[in-house]
Coordinates of N, CA, C and O in Angstrom, one line a residue:
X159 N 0.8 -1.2 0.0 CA 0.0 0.0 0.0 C 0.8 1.3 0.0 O 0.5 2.4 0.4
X160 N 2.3 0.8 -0.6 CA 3.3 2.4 -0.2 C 2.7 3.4 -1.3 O 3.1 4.6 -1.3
X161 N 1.8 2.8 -2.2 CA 1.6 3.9 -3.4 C 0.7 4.7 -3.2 O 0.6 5.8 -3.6
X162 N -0.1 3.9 -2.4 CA -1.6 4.7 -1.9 C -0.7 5.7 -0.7 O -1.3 6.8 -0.9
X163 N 0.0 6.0 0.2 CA 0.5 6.5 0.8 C 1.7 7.6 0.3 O 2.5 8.4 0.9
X164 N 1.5 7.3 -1.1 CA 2.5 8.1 -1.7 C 1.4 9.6 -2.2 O 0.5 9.6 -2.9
X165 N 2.3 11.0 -1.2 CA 1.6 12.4 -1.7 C 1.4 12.7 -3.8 O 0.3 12.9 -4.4
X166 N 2.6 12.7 -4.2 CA 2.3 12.7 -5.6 C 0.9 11.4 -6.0 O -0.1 11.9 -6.4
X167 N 0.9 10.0 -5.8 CA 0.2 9.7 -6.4 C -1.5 10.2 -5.8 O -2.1 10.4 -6.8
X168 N -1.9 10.3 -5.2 CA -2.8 11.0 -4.3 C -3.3 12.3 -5.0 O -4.5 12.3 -5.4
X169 N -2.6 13.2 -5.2 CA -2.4 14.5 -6.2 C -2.7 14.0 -7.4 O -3.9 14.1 -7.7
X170 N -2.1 13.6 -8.1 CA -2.6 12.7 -9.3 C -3.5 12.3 -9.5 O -4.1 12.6 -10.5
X171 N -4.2 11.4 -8.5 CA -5.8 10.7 -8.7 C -6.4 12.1 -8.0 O -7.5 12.4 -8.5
X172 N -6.1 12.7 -7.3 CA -7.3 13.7 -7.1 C -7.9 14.7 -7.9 O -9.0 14.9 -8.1
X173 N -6.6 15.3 -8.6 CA -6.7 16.2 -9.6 C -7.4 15.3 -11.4 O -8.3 15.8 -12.1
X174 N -6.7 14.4 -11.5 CA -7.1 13.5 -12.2 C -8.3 13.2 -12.6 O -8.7 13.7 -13.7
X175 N -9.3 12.3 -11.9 CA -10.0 11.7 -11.4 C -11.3 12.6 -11.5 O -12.4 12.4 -12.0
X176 N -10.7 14.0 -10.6 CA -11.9 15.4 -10.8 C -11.8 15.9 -11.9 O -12.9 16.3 -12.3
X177 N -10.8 15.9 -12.6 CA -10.5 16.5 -14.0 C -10.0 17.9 -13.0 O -10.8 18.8 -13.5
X178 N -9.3 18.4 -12.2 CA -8.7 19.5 -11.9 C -8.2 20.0 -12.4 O -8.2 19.6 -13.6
X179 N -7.3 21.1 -12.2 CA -5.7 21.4 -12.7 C -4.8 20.8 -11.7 O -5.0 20.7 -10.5
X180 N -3.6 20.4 -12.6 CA -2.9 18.9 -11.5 C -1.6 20.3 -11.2 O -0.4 20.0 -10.9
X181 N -2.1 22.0 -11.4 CA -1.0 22.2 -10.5 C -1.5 23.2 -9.3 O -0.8 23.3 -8.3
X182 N -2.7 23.8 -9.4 CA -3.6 24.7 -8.2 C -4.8 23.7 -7.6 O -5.2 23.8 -6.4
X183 N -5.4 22.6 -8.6 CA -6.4 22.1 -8.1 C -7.3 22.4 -7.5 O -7.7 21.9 -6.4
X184 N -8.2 23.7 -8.5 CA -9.0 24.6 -8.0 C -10.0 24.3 -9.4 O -11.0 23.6 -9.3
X185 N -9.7 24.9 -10.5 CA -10.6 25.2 -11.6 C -10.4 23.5 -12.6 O -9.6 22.5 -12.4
X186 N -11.2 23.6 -13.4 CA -11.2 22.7 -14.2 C -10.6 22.5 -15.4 O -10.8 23.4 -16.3
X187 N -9.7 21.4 -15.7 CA -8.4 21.2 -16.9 C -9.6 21.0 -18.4 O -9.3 21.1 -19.6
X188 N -10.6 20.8 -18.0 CA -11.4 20.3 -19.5 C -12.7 21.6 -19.7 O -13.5 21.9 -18.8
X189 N -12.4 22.2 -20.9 CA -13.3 23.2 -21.9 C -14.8 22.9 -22.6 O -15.6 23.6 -23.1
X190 N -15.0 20.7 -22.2 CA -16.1 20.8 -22.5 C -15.9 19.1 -22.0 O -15.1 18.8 -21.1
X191 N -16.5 18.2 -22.6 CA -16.7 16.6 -22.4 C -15.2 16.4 -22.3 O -14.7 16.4 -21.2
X192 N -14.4 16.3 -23.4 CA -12.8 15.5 -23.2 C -12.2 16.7 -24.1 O -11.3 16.3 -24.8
X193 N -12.4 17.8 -24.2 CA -11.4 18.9 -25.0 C -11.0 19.6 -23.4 O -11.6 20.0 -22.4
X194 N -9.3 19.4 -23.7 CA -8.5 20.5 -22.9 C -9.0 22.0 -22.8 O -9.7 22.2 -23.8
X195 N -8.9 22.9 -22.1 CA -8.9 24.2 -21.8 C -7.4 24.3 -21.8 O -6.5 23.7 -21.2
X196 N -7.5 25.5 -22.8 CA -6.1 26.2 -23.4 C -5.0 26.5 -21.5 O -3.8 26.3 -21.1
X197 N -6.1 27.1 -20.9 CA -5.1 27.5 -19.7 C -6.1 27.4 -18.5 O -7.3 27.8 -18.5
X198 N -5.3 26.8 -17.3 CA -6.2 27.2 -16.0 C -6.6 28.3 -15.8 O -5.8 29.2 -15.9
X199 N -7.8 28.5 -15.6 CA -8.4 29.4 -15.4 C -8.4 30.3 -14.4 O -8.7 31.5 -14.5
X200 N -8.0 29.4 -12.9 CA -7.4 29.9 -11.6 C -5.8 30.0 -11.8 O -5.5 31.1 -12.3
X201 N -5.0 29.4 -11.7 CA -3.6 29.6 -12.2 C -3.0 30.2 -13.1 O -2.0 30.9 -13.0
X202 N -3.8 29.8 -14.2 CA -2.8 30.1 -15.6 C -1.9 29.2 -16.4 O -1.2 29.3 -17.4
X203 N -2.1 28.1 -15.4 CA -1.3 26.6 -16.2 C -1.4 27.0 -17.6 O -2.3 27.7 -17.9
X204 N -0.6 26.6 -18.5 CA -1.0 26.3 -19.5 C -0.8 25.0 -20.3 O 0.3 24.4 -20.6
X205 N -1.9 24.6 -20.5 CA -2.6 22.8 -20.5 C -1.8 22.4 -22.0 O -2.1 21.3 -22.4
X206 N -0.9 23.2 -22.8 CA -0.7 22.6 -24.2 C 0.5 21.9 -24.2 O 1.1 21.9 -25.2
X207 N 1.1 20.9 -22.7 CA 2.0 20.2 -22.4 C 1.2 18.8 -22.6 O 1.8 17.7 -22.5
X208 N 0.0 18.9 -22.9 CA -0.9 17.4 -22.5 C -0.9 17.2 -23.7 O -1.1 18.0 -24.6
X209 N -0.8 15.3 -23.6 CA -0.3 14.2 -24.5 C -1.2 13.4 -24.6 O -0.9 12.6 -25.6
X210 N -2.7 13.0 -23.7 CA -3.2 11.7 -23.7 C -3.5 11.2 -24.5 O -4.1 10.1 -24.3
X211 N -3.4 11.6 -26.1 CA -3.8 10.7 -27.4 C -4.6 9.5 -26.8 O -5.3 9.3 -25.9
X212 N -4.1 8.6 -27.9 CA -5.3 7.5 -27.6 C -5.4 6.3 -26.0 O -6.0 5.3 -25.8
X213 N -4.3 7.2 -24.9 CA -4.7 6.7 -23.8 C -5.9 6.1 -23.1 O -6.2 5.0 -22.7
X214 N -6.7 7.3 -23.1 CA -7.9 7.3 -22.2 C -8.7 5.7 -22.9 O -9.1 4.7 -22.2
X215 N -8.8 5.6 -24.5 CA -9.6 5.3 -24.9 C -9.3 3.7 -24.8 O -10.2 2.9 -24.9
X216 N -8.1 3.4 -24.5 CA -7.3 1.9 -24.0 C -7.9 1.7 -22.8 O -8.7 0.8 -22.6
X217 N -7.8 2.7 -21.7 CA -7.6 2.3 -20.6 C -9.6 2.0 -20.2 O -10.1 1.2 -19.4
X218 N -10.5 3.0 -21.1 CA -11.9 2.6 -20.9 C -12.3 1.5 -22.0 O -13.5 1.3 -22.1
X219 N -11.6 0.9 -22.6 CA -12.1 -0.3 -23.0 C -11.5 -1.2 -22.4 O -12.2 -2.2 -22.3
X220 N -10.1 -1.3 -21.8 CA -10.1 -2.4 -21.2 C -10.5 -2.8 -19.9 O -10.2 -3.9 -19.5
X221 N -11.4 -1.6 -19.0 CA -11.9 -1.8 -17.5 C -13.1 -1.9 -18.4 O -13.4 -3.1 -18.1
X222 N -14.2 -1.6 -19.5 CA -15.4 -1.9 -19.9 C -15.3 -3.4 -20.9 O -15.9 -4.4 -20.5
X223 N -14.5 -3.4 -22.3 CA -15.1 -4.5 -22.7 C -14.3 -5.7 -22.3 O -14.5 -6.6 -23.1
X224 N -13.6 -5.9 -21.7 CA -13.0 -7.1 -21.4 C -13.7 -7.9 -20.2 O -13.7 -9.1 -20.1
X225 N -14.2 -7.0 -19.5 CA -15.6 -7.4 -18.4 C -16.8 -7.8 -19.2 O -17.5 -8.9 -19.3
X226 N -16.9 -6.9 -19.8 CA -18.4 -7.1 -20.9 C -18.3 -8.5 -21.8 O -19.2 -9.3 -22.0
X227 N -17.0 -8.5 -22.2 CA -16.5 -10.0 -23.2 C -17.2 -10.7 -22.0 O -18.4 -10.6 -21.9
X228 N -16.6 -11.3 -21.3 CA -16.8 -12.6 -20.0 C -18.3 -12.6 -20.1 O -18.8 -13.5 -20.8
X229 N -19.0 -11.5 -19.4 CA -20.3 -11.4 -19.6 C -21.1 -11.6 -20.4 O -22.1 -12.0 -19.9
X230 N -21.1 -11.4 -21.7 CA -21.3 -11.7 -23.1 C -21.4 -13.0 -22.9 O -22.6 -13.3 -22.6
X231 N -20.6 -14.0 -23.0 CA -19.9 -15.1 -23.3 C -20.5 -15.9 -22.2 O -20.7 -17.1 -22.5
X232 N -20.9 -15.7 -20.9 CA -21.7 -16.2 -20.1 C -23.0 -16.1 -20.0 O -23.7 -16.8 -19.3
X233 N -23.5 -14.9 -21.1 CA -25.2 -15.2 -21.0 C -25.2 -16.0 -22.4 O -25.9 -17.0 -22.7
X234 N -24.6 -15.7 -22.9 CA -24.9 -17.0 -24.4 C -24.9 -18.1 -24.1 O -25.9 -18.9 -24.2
X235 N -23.5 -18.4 -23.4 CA -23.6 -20.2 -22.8 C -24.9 -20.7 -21.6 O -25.5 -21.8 -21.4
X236 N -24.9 -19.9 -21.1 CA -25.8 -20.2 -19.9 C -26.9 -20.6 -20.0 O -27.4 -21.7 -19.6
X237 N -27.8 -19.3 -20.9 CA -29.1 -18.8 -21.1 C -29.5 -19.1 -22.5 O -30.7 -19.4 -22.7
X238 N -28.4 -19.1 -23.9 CA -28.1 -19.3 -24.7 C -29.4 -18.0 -25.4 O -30.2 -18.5 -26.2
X239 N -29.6 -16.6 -24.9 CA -30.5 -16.1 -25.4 C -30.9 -15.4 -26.9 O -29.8 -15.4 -27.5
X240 N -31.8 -14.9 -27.5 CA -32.0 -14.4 -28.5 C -30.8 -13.2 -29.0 O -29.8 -13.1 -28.2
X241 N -30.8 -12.5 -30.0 CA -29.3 -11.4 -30.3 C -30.3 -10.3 -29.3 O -29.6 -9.8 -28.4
X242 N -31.4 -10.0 -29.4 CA -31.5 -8.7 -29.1 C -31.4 -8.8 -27.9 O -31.1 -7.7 -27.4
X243 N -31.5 -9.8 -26.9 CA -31.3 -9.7 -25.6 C -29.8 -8.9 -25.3 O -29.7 -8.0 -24.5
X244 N -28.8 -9.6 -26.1 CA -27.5 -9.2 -25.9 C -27.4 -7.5 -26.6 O -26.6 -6.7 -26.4
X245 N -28.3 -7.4 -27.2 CA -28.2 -5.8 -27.7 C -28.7 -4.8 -26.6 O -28.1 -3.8 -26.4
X246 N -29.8 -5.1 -26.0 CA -30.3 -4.7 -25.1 C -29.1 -5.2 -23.7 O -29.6 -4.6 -22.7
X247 N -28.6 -5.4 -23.5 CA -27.6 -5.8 -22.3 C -26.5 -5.2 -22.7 O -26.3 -4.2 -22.0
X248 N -25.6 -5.5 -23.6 CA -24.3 -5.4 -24.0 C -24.2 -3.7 -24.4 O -23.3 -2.9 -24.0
X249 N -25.2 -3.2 -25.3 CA -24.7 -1.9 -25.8 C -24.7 -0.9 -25.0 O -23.9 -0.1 -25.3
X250 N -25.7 -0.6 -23.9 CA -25.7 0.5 -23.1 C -24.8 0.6 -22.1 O -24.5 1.6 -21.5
X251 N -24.2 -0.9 -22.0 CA -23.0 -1.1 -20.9 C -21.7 -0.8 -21.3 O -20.9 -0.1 -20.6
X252 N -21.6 -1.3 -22.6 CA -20.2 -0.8 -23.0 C -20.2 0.6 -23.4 O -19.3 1.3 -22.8
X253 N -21.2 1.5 -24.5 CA -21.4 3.1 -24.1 C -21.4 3.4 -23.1 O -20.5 4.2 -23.2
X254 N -21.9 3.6 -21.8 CA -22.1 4.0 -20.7 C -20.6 3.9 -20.0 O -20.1 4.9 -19.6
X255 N -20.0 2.6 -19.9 CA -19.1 2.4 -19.2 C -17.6 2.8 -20.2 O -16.5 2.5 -19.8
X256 N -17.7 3.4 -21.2 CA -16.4 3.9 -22.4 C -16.5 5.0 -21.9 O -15.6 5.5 -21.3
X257 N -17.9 5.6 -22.3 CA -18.0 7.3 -22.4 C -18.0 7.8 -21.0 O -17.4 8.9 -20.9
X258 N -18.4 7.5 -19.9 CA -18.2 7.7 -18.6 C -17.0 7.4 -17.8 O -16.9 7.8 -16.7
X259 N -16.1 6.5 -18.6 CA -14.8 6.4 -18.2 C -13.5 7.5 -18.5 O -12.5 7.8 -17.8
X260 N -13.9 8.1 -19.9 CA -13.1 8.5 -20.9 C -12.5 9.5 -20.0 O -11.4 9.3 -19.6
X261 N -13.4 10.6 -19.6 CA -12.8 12.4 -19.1 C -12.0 11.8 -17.8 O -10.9 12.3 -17.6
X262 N -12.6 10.6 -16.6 CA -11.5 10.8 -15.7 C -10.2 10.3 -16.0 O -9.1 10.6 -15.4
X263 N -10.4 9.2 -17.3 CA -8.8 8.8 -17.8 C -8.1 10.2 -18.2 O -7.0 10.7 -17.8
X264 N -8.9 10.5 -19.1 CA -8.3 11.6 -19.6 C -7.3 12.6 -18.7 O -6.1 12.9 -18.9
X265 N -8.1 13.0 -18.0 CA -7.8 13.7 -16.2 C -6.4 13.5 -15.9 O -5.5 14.3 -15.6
X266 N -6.6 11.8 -15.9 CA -5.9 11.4 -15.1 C -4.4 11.2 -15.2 O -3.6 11.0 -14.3
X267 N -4.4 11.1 -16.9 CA -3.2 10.8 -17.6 C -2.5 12.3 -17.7 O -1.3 12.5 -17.7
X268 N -3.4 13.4 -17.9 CA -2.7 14.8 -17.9 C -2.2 15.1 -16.7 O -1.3 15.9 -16.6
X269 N -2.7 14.6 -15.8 CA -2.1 14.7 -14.2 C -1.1 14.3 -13.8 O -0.3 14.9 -13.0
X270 N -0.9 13.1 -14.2 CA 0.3 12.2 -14.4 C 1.3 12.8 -15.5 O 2.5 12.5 -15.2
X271 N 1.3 13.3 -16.3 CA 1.8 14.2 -17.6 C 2.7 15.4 -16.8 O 3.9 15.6 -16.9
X272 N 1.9 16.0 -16.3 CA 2.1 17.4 -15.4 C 3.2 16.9 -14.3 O 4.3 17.5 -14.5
X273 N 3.3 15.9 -13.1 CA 3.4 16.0 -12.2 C 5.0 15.2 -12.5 O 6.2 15.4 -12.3
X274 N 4.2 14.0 -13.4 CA 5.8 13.2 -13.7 C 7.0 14.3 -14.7 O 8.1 14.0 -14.7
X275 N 6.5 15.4 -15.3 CA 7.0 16.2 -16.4 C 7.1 15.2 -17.7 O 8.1 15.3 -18.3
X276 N 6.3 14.4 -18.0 CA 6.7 13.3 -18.9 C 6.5 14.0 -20.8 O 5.5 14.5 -21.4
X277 N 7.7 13.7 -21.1 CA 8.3 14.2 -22.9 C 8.4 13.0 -22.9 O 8.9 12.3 -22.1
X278 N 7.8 12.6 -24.8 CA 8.5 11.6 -25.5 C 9.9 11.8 -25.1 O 10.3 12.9 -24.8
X279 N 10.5 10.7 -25.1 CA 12.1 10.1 -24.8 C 12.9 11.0 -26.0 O 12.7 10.8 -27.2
X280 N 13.5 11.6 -25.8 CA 14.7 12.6 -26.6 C 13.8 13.6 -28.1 O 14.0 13.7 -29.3
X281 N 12.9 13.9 -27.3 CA 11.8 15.2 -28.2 C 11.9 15.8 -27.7 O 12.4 16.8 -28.4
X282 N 11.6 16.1 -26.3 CA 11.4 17.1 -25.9 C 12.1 19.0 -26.4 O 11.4 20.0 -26.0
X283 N 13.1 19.2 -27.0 CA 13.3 20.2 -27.9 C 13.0 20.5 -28.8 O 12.9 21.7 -29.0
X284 N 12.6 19.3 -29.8 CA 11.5 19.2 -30.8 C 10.3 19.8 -30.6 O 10.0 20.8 -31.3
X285 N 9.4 19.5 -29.7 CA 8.2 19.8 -29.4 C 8.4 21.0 -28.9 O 7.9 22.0 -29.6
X286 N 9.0 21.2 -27.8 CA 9.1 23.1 -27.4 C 10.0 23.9 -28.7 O 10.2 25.1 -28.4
X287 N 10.5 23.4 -30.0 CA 10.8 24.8 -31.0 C 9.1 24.6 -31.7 O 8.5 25.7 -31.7
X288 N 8.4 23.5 -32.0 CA 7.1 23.1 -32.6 C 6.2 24.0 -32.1 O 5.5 24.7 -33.0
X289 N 5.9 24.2 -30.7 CA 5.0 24.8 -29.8 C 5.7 26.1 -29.3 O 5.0 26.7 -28.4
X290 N 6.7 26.6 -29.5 CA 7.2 27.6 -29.1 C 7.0 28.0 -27.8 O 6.3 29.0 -27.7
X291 N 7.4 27.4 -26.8 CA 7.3 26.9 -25.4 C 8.8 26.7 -24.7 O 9.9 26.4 -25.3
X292 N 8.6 26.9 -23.5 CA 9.8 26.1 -22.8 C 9.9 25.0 -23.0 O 9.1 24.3 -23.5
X293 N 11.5 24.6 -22.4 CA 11.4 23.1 -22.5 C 11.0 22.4 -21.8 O 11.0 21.2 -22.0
X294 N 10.5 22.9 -20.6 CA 9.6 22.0 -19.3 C 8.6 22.7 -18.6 O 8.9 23.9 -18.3
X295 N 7.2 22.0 -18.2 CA 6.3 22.6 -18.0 C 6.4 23.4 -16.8 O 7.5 23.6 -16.4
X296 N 5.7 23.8 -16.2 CA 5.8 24.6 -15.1 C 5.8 23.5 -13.7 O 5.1 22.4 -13.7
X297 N 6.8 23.9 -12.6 CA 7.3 22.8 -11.8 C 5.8 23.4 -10.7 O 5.2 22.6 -10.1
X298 N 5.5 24.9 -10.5 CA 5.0 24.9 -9.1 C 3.7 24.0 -9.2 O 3.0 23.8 -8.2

């Protein structure tokens, strides 16, 4: 349990998790469903260090349909029921449980972005001449 006891990771899922800013944790890092806001709005962060490309969308399919697979796969064998039963079961679970997963991944990976200072492996100069930026995000 040293991780759960660990302050950074804590800050991370909190800020994360709320979709905060992972450096005041006051105002909100997202502009609408899963679009970034250019800058904190309490701070002034500026959020154009975030990377989560196709993160979020790995990490809510694999807590939704790899559960859903098993499930799937046990009312067929069991019950062996009609398709629409499984359309009626299977689709609002997997929507529900993708799209309601997405913004806290999302959150959570830019929190993790921020706090770890995490650059692709030998870009980081690349990306700050690209974005015309520092080369590292803001530490406070």
């Amino acid at each position: 349990m040293a991780l759960l006891a660990n302050p950074k990771f804590r800050w991370i899922a909190h800020c994360g998790w709320k979709g905060l800013c992972p450096r005041c944790g006051k105002a909100s890092m997202f502009a609408g469903w899963l679009k970034l806001a250019h800058r904190c709005p309490a701070c002034g962060l500026d959020l154009g260090f975030a990377r989560a490309d196709d993160g979020p969308a790995f990490f809510a399919l694999c807590l939704t349909a790899f559960p859903l697979t098993f499930f799937a796969v046990w009312l067929e064998v069991a019950y062996s029921p009609p398709w629409w039963v499984h359309l009626l079961t299977s689709v609002p679970i997997l929507a529900i449980g993708c799209l309601g997963s997405l913004r806290p991944f999302k959150g959570w990976l830019v929190a993790s972005q921020y706090m770890n200072r995490a650059t692709e492996a030998g870009t980081e100069g690349l990306w700050a001449k690209l974005e015309e930026r520092p080369d590292k995000p803001d530490a406070d």
